[in-house]
mmCIF file of C-alpha atoms in Angstrom:
data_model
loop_
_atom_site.group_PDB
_atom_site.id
_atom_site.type_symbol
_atom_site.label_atom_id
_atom_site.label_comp_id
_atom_site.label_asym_id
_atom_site.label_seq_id
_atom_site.Cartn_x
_atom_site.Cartn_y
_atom_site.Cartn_z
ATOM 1 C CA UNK A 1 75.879 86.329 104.623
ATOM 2 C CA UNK A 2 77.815 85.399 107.801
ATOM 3 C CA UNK A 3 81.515 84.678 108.038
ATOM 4 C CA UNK A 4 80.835 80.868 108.482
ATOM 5 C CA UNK A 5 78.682 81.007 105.142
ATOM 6 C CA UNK A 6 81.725 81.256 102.911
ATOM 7 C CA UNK A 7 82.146 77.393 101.597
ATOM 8 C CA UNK A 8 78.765 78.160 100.683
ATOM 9 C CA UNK A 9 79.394 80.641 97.975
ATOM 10 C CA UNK A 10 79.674 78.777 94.359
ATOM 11 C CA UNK A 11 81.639 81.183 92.971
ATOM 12 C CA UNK A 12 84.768 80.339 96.072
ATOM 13 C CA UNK A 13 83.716 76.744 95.878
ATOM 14 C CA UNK A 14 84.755 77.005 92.255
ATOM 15 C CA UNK A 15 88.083 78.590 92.755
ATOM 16 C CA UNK A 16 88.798 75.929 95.196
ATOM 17 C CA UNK A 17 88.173 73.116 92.883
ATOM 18 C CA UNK A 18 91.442 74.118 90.900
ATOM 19 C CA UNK A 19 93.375 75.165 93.761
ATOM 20 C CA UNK A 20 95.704 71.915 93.121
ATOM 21 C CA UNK A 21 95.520 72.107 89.436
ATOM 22 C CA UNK A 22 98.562 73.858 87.746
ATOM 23 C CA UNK A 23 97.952 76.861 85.570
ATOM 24 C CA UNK A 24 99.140 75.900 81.769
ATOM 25 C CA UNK A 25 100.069 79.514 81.301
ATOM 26 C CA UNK A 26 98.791 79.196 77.772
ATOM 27 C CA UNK A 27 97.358 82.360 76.394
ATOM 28 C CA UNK A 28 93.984 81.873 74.732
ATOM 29 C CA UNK A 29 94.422 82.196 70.857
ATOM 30 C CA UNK A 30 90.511 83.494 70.763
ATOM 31 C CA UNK A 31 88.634 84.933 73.612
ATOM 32 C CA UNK A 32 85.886 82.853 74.885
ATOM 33 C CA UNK A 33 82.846 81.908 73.609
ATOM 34 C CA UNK A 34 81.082 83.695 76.716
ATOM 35 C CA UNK A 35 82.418 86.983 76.362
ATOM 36 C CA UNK A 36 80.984 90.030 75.530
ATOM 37 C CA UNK A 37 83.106 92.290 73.314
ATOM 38 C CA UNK A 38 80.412 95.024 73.638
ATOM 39 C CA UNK A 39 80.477 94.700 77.795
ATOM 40 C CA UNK A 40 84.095 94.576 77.290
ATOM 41 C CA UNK A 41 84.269 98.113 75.759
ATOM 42 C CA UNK A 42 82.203 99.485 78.558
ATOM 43 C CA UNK A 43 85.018 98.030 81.153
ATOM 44 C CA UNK A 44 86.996 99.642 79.402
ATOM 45 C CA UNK A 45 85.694 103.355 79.219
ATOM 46 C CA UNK A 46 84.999 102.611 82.913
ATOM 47 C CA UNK A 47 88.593 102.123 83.578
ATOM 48 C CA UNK A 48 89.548 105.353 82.121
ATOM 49 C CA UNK A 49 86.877 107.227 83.755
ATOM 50 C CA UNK A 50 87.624 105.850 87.062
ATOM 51 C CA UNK A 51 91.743 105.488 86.386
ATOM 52 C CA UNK A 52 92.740 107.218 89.890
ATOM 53 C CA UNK A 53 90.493 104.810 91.696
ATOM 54 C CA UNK A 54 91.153 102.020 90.377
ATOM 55 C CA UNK A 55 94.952 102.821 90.249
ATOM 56 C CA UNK A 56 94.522 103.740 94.462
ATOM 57 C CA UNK A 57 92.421 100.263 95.009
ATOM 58 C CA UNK A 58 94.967 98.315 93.098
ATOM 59 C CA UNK A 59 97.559 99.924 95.033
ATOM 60 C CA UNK A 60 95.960 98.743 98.321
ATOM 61 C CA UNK A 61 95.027 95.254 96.823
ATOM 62 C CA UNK A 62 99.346 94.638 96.137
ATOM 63 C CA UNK A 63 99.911 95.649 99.786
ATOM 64 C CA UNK A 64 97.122 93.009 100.899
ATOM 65 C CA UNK A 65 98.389 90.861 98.790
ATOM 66 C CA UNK A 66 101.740 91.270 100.405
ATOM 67 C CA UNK A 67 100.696 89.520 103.303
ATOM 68 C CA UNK A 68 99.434 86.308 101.867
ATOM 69 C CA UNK A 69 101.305 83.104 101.445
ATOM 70 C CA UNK A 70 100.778 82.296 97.892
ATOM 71 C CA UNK A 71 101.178 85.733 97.150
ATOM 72 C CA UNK A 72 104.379 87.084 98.760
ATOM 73 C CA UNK A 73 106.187 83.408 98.946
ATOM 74 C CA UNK A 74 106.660 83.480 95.164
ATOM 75 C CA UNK A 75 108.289 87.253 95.218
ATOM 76 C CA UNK A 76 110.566 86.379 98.025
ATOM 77 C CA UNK A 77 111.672 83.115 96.710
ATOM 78 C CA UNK A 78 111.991 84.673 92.444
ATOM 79 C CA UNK A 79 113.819 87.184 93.942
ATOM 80 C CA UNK A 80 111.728 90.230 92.431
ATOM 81 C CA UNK A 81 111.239 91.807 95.969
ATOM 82 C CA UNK A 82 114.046 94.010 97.282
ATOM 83 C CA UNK A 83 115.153 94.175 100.531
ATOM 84 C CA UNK A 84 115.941 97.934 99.626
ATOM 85 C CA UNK A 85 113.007 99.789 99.761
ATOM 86 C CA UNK A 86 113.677 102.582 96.987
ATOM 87 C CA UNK A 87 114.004 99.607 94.635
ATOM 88 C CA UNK A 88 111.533 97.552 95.535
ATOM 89 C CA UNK A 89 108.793 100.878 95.212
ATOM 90 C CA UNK A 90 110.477 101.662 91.690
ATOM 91 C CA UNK A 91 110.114 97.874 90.605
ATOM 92 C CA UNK A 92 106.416 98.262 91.672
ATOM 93 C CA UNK A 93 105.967 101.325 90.223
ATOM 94 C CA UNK A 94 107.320 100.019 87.093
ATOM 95 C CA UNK A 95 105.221 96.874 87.032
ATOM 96 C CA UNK A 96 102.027 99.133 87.537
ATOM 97 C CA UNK A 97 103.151 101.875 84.475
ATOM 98 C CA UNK A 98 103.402 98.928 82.671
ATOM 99 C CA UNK A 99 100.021 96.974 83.237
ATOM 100 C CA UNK A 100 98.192 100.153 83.364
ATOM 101 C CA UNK A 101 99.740 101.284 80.049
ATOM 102 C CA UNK A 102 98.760 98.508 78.029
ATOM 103 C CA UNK A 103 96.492 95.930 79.411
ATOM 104 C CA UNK A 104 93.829 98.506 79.236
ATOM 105 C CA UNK A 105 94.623 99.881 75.638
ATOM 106 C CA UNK A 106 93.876 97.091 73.612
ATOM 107 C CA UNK A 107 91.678 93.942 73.209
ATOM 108 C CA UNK A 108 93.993 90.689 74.243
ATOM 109 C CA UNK A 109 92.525 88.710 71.885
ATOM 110 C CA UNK A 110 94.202 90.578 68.626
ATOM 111 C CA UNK A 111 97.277 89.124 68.063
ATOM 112 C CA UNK A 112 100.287 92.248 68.137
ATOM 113 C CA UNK A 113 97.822 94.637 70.516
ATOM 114 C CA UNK A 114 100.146 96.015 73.662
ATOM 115 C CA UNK A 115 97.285 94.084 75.948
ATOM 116 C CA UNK A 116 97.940 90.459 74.209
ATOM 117 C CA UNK A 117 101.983 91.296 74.249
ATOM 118 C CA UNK A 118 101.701 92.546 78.069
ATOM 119 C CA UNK A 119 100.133 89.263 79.230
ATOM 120 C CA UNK A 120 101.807 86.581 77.034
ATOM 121 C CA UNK A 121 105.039 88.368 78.799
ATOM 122 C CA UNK A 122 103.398 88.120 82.651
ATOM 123 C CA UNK A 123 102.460 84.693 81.533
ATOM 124 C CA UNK A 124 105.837 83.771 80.814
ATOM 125 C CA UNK A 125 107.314 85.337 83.956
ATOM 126 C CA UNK A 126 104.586 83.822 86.294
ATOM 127 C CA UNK A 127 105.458 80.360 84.451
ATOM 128 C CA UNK A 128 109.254 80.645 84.787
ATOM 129 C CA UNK A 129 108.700 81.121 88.714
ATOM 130 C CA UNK A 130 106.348 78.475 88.919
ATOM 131 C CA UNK A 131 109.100 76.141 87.318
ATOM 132 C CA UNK A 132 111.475 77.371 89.852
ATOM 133 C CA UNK A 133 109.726 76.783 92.958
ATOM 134 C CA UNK A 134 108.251 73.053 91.200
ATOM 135 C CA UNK A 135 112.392 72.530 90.799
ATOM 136 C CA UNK A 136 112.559 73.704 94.164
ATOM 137 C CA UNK A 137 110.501 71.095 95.483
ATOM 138 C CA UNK A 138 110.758 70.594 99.242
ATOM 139 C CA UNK A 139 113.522 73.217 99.649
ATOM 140 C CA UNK A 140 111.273 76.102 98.788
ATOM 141 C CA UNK A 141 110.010 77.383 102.056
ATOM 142 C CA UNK A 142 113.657 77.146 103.518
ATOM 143 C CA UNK A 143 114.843 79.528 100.686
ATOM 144 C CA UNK A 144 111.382 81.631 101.182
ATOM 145 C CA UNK A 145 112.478 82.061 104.678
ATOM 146 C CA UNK A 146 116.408 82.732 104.079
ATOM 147 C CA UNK A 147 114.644 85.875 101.796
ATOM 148 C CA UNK A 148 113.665 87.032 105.310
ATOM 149 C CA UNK A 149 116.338 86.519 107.641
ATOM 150 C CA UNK A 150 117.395 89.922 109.612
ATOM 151 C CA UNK A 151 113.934 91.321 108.499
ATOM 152 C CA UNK A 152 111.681 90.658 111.046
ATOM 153 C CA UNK A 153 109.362 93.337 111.843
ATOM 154 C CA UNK A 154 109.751 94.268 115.563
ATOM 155 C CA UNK A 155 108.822 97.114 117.897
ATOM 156 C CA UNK A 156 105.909 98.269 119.913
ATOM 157 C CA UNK A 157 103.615 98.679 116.297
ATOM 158 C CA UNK A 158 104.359 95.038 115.501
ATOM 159 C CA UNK A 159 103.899 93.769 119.320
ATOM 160 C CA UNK A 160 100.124 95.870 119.054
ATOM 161 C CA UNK A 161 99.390 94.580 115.249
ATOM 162 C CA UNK A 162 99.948 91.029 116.070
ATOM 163 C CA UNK A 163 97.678 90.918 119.198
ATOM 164 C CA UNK A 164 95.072 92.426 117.345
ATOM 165 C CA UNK A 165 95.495 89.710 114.727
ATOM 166 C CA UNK A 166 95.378 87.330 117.177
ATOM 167 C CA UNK A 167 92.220 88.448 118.388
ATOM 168 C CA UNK A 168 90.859 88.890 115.497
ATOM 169 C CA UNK A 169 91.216 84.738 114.531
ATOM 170 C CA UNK A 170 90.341 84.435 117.886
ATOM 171 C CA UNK A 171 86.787 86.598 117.264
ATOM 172 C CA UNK A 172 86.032 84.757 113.930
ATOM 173 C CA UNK A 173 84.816 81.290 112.843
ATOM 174 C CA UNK A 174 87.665 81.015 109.182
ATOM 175 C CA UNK A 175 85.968 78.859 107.340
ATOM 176 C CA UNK A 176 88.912 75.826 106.451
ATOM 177 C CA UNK A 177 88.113 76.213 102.879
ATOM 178 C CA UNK A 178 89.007 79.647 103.117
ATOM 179 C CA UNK A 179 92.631 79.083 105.457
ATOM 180 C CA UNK A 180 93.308 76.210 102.874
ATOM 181 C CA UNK A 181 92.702 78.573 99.432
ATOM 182 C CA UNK A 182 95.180 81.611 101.633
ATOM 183 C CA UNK A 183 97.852 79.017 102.697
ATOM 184 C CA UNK A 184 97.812 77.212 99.170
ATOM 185 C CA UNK A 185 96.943 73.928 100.966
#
């Protein structure tokens, strides 16, 4: 597959149908009708198995994530980023002791389990922020970018990272579908 063939791909072209559509942030009362409690198991064991791996890729994934719009926008605007560093790593530290000790220690479907009390909780907290920034209404990017005044990164690492960036939009066809789904457009 080339880089142009991504609007091709069902499973994006899916995720982009309900890229307007707000989340409920209802949790299921039964799991669905499609899933597999035995496969289910078998994540799981593979998760313990592989629990340094997964821990390191996850890791990587919430500094990726860092740099995306609807990703980092949120944080900055809720207020659960830090400007100081120490407590910004111990908030993310805590956030990954506490998905990693119980998402993967139960099954979310059984009412009580630390997985289904974990995720009604991040459900609540991803709902209360999304009712902050819909209250917000057009002055949400103003306070998203009053999170970031006197923190612009600068120096001759920045100067070299955004040139390659540049180049690197300049080198590649981004499919619109894909810039619209990153941007939340």
């Amino acid at each position: 597959m080339t880089n142009t063939d991504c609007g091709q791909c069902s499973e994006f072209a899916q995720l982009l149908l309900g890229l307007t559509s707000p989340c409920g942030f209802e949790f299921p009362a039964s799991p669905p009708v499609w899933l597999d409690k035995d496969l289910f198991d078998v994540g799981i064991k593979f998760y313990h198995r592989n629990l340094v791996g997964i821990l390191a890729s996850s890791g990587e994934a919430l500094i990726m994530g860092l740099a995306l719009p609807t990703f980092y926008k949120p944080l900055a605007f809720s207020g659960a980023t830090s400007k100081n560093k120490r407590a910004a790593l111990m908030r993310y530290m805590e956030t990954g002791r506490h998905i990693y000790g119980r998402w993967y220690g139960g099954k979310p479907w059984e009412e009580g389990c630390d997985a289904a009390e974990s995720l009604n909780l991040v459900n609540k907290m991803h709902k209360h922020v999304a009712d902050m920034i819909t209250k917000a209404g057009d002055s949400f990017e103003e306070k998203v970018d009053g999170a970031f005044i006197d923190y612009e990164v600068e120096g001759d690492q920045a100067k070299i990272l955004k040139e390659e960036l540049a180049d690197l939009k300049e080198s590649f066809d981004i499919p619109s579908e894909y810039y619209d789904y990153m941007n939340g457009k």
